[in-house]
mmCIF file of C-alpha atoms in Angstrom:
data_model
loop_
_atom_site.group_PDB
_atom_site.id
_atom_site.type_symbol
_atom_site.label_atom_id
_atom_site.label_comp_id
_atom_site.label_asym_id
_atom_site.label_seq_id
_atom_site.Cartn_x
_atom_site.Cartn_y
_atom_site.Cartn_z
ATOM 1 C CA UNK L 354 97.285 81.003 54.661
ATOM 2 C CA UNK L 355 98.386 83.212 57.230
ATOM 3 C CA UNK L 356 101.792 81.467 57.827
ATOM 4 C CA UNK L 357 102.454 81.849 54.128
ATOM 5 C CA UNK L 358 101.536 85.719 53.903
ATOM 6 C CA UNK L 359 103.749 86.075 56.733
ATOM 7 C CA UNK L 360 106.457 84.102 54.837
ATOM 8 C CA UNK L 361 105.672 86.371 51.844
ATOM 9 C CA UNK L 362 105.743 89.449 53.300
ATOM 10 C CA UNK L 363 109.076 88.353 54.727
ATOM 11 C CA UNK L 364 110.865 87.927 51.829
ATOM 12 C CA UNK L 365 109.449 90.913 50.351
ATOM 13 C CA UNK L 366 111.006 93.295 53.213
ATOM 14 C CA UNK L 367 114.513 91.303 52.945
ATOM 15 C CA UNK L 368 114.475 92.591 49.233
ATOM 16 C CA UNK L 369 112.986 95.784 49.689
ATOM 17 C CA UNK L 370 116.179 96.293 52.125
ATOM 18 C CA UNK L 371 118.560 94.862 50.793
ATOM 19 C CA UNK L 372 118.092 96.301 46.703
ATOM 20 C CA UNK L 373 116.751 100.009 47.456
ATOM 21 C CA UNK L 374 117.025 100.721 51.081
ATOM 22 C CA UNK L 375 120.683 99.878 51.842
ATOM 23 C CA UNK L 376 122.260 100.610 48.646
ATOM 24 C CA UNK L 377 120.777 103.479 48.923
ATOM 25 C CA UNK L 378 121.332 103.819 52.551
ATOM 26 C CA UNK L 379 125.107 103.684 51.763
ATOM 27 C CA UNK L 380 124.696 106.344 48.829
ATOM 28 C CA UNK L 381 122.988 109.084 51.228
ATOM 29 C CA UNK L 382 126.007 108.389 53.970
ATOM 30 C CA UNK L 383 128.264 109.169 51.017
ATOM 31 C CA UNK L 384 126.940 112.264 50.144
ATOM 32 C CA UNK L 385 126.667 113.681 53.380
ATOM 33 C CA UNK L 386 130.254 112.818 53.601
ATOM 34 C CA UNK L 387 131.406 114.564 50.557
ATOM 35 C CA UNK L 388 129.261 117.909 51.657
ATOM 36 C CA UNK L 389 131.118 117.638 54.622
ATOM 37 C CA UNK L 390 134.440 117.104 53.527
ATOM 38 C CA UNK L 391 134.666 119.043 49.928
ATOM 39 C CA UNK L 392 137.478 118.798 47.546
ATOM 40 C CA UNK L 393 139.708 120.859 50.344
ATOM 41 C CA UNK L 394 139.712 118.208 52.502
ATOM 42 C CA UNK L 395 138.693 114.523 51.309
ATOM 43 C CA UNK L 396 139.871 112.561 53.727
ATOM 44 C CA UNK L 397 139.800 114.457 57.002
ATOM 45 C CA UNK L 398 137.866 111.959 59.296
ATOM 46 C CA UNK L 399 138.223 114.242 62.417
ATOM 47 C CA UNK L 400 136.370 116.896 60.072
ATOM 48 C CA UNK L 401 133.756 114.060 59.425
ATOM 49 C CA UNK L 402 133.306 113.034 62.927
ATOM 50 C CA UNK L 403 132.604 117.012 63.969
ATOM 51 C CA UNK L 404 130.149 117.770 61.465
ATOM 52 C CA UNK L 405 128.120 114.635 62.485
ATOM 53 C CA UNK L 406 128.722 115.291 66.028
ATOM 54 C CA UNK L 407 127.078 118.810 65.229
ATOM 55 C CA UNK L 408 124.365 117.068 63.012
ATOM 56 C CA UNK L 409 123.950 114.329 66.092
ATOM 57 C CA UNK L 410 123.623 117.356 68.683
ATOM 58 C CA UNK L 411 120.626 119.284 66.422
ATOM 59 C CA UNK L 412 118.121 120.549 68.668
ATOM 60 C CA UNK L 413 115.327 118.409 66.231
ATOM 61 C CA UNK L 414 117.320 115.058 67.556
ATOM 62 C CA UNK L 415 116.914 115.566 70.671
ATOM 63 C CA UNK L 416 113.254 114.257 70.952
ATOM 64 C CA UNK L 417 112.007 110.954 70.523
ATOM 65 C CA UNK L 418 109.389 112.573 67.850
ATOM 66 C CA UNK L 419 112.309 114.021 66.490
ATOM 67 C CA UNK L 420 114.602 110.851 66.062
ATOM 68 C CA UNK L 421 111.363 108.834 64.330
ATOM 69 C CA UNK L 422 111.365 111.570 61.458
ATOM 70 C CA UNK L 423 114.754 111.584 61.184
ATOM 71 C CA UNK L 424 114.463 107.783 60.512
ATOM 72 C CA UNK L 425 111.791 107.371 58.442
ATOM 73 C CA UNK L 426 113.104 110.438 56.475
ATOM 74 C CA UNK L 427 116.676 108.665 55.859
ATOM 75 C CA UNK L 428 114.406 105.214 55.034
ATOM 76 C CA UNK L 429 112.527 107.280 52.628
ATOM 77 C CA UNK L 430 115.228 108.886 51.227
ATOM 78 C CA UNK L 431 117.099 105.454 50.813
ATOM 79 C CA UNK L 432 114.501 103.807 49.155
ATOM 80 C CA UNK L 433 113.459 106.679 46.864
ATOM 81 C CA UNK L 434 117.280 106.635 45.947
ATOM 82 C CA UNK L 435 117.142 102.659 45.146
ATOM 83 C CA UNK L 436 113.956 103.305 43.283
ATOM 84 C CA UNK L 437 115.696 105.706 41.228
ATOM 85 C CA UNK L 438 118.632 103.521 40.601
ATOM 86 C CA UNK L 439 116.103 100.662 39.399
ATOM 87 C CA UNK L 440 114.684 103.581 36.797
ATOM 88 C CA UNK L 441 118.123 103.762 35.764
ATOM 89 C CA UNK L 442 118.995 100.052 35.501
ATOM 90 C CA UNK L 443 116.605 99.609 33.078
ATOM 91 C CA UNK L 444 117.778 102.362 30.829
ATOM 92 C CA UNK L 445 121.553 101.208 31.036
ATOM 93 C CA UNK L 446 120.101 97.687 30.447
ATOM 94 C CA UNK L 447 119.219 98.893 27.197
ATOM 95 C CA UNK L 448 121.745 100.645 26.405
ATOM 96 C CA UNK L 449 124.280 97.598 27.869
ATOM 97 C CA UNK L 450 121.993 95.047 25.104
ATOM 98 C CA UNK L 451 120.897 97.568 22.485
ATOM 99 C CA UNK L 452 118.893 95.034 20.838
ATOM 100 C CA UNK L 453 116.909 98.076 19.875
ATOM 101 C CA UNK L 454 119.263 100.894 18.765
ATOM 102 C CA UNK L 455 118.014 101.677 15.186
ATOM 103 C CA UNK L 456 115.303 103.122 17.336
ATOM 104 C CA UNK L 457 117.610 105.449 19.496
ATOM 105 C CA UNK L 458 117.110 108.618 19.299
ATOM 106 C CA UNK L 459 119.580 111.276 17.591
ATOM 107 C CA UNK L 460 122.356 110.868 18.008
ATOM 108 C CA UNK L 461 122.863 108.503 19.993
ATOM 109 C CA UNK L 462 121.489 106.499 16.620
ATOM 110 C CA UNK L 463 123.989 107.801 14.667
ATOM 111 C CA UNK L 464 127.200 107.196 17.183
ATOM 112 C CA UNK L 465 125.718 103.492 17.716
ATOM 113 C CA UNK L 466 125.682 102.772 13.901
ATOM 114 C CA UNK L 467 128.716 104.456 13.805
ATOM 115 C CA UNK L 468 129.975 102.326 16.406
ATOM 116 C CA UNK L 469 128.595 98.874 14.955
ATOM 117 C CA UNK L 470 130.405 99.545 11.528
ATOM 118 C CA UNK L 471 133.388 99.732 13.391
ATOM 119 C CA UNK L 472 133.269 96.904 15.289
ATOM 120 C CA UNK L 473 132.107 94.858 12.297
ATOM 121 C CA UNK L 474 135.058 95.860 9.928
ATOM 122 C CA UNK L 475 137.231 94.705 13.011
ATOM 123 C CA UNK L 476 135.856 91.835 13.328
ATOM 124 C CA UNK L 477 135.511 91.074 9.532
ATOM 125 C CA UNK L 478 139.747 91.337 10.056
ATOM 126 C CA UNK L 479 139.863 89.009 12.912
ATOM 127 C CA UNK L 480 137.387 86.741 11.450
ATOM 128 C CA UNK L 481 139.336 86.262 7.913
ATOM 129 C CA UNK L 482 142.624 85.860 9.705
ATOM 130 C CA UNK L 483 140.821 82.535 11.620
ATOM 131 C CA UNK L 484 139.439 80.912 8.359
ATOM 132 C CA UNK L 485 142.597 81.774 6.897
ATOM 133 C CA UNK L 486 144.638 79.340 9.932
ATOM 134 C CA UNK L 487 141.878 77.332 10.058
ATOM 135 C CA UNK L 488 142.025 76.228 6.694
ATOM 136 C CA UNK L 489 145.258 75.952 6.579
ATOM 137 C CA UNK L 490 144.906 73.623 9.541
ATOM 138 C CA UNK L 491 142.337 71.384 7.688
ATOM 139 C CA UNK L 492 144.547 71.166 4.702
ATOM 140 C CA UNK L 493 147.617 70.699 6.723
ATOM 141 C CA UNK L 494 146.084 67.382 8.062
ATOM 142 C CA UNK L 495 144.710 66.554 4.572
ATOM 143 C CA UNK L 496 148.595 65.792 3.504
ATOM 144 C CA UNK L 497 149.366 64.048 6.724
ATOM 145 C CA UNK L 498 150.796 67.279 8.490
ATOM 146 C CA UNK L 499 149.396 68.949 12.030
ATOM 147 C CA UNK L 500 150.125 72.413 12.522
ATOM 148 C CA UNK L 501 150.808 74.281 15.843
ATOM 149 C CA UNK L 502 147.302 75.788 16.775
ATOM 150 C CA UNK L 503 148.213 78.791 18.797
ATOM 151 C CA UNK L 504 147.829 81.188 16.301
ATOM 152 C CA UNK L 505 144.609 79.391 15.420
ATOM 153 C CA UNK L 506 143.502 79.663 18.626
ATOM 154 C CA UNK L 507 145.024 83.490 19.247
ATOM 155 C CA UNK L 508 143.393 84.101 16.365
ATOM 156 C CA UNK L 509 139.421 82.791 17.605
ATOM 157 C CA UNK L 510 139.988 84.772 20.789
ATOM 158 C CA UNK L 511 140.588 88.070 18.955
ATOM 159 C CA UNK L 512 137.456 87.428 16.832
ATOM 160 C CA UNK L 513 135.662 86.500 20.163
ATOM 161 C CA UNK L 514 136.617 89.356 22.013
ATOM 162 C CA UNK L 515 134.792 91.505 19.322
ATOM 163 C CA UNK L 516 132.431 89.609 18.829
ATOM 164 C CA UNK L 517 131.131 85.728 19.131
ATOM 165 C CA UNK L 518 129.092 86.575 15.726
ATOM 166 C CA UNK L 519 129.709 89.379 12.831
ATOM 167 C CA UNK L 520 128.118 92.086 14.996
ATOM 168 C CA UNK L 521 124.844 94.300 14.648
ATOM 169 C CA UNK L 522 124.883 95.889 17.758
ATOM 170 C CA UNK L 523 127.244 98.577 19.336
ATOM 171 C CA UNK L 524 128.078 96.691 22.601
ATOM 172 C CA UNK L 525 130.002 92.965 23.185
ATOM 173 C CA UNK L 526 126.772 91.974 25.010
ATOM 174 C CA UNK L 527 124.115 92.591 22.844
ATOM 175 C CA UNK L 528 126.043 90.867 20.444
ATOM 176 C CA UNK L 529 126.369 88.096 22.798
ATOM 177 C CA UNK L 530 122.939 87.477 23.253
ATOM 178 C CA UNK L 531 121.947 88.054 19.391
ATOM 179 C CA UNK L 532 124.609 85.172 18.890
ATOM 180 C CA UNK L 533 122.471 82.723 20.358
ATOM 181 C CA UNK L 534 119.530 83.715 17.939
ATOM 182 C CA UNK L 535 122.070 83.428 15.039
ATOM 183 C CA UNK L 536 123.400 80.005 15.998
ATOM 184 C CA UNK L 537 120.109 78.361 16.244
ATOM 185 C CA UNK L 538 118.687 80.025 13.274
ATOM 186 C CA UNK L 539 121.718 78.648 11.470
ATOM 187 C CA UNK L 540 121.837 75.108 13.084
ATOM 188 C CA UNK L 541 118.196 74.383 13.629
ATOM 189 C CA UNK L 542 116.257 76.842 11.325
ATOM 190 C CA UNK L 543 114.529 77.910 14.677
ATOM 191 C CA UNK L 544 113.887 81.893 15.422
ATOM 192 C CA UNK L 545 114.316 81.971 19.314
ATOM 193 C CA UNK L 546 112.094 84.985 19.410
ATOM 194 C CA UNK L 547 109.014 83.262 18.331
ATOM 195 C CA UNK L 548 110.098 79.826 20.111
ATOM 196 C CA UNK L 549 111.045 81.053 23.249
ATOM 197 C CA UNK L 550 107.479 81.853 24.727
ATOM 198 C CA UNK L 551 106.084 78.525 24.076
ATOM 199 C CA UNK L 552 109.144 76.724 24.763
ATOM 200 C CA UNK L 553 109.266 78.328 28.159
ATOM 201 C CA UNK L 554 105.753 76.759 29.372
ATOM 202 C CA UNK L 555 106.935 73.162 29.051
ATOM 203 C CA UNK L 556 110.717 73.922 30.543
ATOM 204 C CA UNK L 557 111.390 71.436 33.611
ATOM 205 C CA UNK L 558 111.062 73.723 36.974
ATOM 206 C CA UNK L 559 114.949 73.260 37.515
ATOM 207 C CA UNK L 560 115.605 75.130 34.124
ATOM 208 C CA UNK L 561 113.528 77.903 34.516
ATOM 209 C CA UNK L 562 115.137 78.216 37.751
ATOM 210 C CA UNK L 563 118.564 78.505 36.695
ATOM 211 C CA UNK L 564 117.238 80.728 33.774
ATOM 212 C CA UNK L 565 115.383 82.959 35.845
ATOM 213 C CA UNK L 566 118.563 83.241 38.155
ATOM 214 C CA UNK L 567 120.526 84.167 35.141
ATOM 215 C CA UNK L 568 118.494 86.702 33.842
ATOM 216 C CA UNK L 569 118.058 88.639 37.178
ATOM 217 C CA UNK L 570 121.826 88.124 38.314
ATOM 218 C CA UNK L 571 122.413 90.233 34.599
ATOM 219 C CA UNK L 572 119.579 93.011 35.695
ATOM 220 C CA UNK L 573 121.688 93.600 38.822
ATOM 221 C CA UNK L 574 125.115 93.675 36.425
ATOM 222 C CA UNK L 575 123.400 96.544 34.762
ATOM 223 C CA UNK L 576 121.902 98.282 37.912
ATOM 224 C CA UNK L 577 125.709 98.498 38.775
ATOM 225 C CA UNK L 578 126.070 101.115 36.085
ATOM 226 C CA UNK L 579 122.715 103.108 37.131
ATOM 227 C CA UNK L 580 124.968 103.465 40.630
ATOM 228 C CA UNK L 581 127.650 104.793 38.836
ATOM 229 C CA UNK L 582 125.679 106.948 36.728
ATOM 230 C CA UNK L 583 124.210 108.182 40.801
ATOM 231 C CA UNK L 584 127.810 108.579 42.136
ATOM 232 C CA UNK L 585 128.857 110.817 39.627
ATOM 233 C CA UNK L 586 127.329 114.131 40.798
ATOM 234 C CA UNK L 587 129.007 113.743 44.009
ATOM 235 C CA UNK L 588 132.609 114.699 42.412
ATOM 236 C CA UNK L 589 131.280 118.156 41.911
ATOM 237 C CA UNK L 590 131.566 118.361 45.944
ATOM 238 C CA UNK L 591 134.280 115.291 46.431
ATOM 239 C CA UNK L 592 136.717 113.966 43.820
ATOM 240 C CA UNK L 593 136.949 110.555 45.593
ATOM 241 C CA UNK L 594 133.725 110.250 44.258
ATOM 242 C CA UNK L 595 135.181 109.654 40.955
ATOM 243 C CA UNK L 596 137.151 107.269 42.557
ATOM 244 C CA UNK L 597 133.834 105.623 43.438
ATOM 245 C CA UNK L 598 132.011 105.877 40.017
ATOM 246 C CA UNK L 599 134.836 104.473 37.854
ATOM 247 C CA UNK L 600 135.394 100.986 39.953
ATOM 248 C CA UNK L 601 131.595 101.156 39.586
ATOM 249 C CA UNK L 602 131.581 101.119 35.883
ATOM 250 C CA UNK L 603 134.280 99.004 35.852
ATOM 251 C CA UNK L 604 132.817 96.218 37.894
ATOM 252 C CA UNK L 605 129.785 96.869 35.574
ATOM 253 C CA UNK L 606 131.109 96.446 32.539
ATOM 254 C CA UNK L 607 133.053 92.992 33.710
ATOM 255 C CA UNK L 608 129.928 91.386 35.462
ATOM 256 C CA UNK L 609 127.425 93.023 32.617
ATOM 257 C CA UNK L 610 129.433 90.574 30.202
ATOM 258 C CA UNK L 611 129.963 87.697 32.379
ATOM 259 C CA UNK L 612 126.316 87.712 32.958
ATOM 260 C CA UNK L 613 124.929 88.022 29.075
ATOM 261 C CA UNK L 614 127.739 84.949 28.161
ATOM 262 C CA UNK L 615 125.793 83.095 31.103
ATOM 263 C CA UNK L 616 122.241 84.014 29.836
ATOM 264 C CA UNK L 617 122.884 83.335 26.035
ATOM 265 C CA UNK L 618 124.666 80.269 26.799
ATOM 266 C CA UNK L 619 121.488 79.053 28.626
ATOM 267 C CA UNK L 620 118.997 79.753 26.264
ATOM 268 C CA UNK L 621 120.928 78.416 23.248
ATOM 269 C CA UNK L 622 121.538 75.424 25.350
ATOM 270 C CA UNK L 623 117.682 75.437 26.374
ATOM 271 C CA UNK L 624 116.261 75.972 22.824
ATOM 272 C CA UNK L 625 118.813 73.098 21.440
ATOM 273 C CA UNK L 626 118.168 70.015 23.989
ATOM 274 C CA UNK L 627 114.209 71.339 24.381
ATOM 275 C CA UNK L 628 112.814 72.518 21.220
ATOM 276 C CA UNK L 629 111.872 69.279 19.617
ATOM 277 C CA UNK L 630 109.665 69.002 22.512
ATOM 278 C CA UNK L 631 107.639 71.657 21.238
ATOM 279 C CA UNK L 632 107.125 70.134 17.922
ATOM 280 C CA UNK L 633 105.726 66.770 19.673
ATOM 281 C CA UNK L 634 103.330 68.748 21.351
ATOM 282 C CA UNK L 635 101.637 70.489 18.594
ATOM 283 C CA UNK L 636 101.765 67.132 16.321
ATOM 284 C CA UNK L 637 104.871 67.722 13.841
ATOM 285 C CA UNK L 638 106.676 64.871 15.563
ATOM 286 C CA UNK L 639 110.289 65.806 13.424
ATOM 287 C CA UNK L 640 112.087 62.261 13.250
ATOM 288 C CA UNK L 641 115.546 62.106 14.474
ATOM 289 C CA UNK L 642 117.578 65.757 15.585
ATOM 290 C CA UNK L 643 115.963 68.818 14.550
ATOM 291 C CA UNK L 644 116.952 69.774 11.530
ATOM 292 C CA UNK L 645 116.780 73.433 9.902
ATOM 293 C CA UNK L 646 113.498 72.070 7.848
ATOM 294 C CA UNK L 647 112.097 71.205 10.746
ATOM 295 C CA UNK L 648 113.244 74.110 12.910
ATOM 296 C CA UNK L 649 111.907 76.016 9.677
ATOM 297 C CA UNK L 650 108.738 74.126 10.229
ATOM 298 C CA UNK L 651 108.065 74.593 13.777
ATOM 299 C CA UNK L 652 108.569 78.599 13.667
ATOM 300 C CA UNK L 653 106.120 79.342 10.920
ATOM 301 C CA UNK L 654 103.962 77.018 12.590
ATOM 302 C CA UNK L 655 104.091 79.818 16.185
ATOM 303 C CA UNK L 656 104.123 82.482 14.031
ATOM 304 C CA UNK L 657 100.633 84.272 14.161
ATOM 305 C CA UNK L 658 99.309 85.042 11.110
ATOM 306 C CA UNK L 659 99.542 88.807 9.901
ATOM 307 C CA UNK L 660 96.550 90.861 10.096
ATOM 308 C CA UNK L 661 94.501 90.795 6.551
ATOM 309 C CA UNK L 662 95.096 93.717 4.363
ATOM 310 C CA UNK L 663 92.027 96.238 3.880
#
């Protein structure tokens, strides 16, 4: 028991560093650089190195007593700074999937339904031009003719790009994600809101591994844009500091989407190869692949029963 508290505690101070304290370690060493540099001059190292040379040579430094405060205050501030940015993960994370934005606020309710109707007439568009070449495709090969499918193809990738469904949310990932619940709703008559719960306690370890990997590698995506959100206020003191916060969102934006492909991908994949498992546990037993009957079947049968009416 004690080896394994030791190994626990371990691994709890390896990610206590390395997701609060030296992210924000690195945060606190860039704002004291931009106080000391300003706007005048941004990139003066020999500035830099004097002001820490007179921060080094502070009378409260000298001491040993003096040097452990000093510490513990930068570890404090550094983790209270990573703390922060977790607060502010979770916010962008909801913003980033907006599975909930009829809920927002005003306005940021009205600019996301604003935003949704204009991402669905554009895909509407791209989507019509598709079935248009792919139809043409199938009928094509009907009278013995095969057409060139790049603009088929072109075509998909625009629609894609919108969206990989006709979109309800404001952002590509939400969208992404809400996809997956569309597809097996469609295919398998299965709502992966009330499977997923149940379908998660007889996964195989492996695939709650790689799920659980998934889902945490997209929290850290969105943390990105918390740390953006952080570097921000430093422009008011140093304008490489924009510099800073738009590779930030950047690199947020492109790793938020990589990562919500990943995650739908896996739990469409999960909920198609897995869910008929569910319905041999609880007795329905469908014969043969799931079919949307079935997958009909096996949701109202997880769906609790609504309260009685008074």
């Amino acid at each position: 028991m004690g080896g394994l508290l030791t190994t626990l505690g371990q691994k709890l101070a390896e990610r206590w560093l390395s997701l609060l304290v030296l992210p924000g370690a690195l945060y606190l060493a860039v704002a004291a650089a931009a106080h000391a540099l300003g706007h005048a001059h941004p990139f003066d190292l020999a500035r830099l190195t004097d002001q820490i040379t007179t921060w080094a040579n502070h009378p409260a430094t000298d001491t040993t007593g003096g040097q452990v405060v000093l510490l513990v205050a930068v570890l404090a501030g550094a983790a209270a700074t990573g703390i922060a940015a977790q607060a502010l993960g979770s916010l962008a994370e909801r913003l980033w999937l907006a599975a909930d934005w009829p809920t927002w606020p005003l306005p940021f309710r009205q600019l996301a339904a604003w935003h949704t109707t204009r991402r669905h007439k554009r895909w509407t568009t791209a989507a019509r031009t598709w079935h248009h070449l792919r139809d043409s495709a199938a009928e094509g090969l009907t009278l013995g003719r095969r057409a060139d499918p790049t603009a088929r193809h072109s075509a998909e990738r625009a629609m894609t790009r919108i969206a990989p469904e006709e979109p309800a949310r404001p952002t590509w990932s939400g969208d992404r994600l809400n996809a997956a619940a569309i597809r097996l709703e469609r295919d398998h008559g299965v709502d992966l809101a009330t499977v997923w719960p149940h379908l998660w306690l007889i996964l195989p370890e492996e695939t709650r591994t790689e799920i659980t990997a998934a889902r945490q590698t997209l929290t850290r995506a969105t943390n990105l844009t918390a740390w953006a959100l952080l570097y921000l206020p430093l422009t008011a003191w140093w304008w490489p500091a924009a510099l800073i916060t738009l590779t930030l969102t950047i690199t947020a934006r492109t790793r938020t989407r990589t990562a919500a492909n990943t995650y739908a991908l896996l739990l469409e994949a999960t909920t198609r190869i897995h869910a008929r498992k569910i319905a041999e546990h609880l007795g329905l037993d469908p014969t043969g692949p799931l079919t949307p009957e079935a997958g009909d079947t096996l949701t109202r049968h997880l769906t609790p029963t609504p309260p009685p009416t008074q």
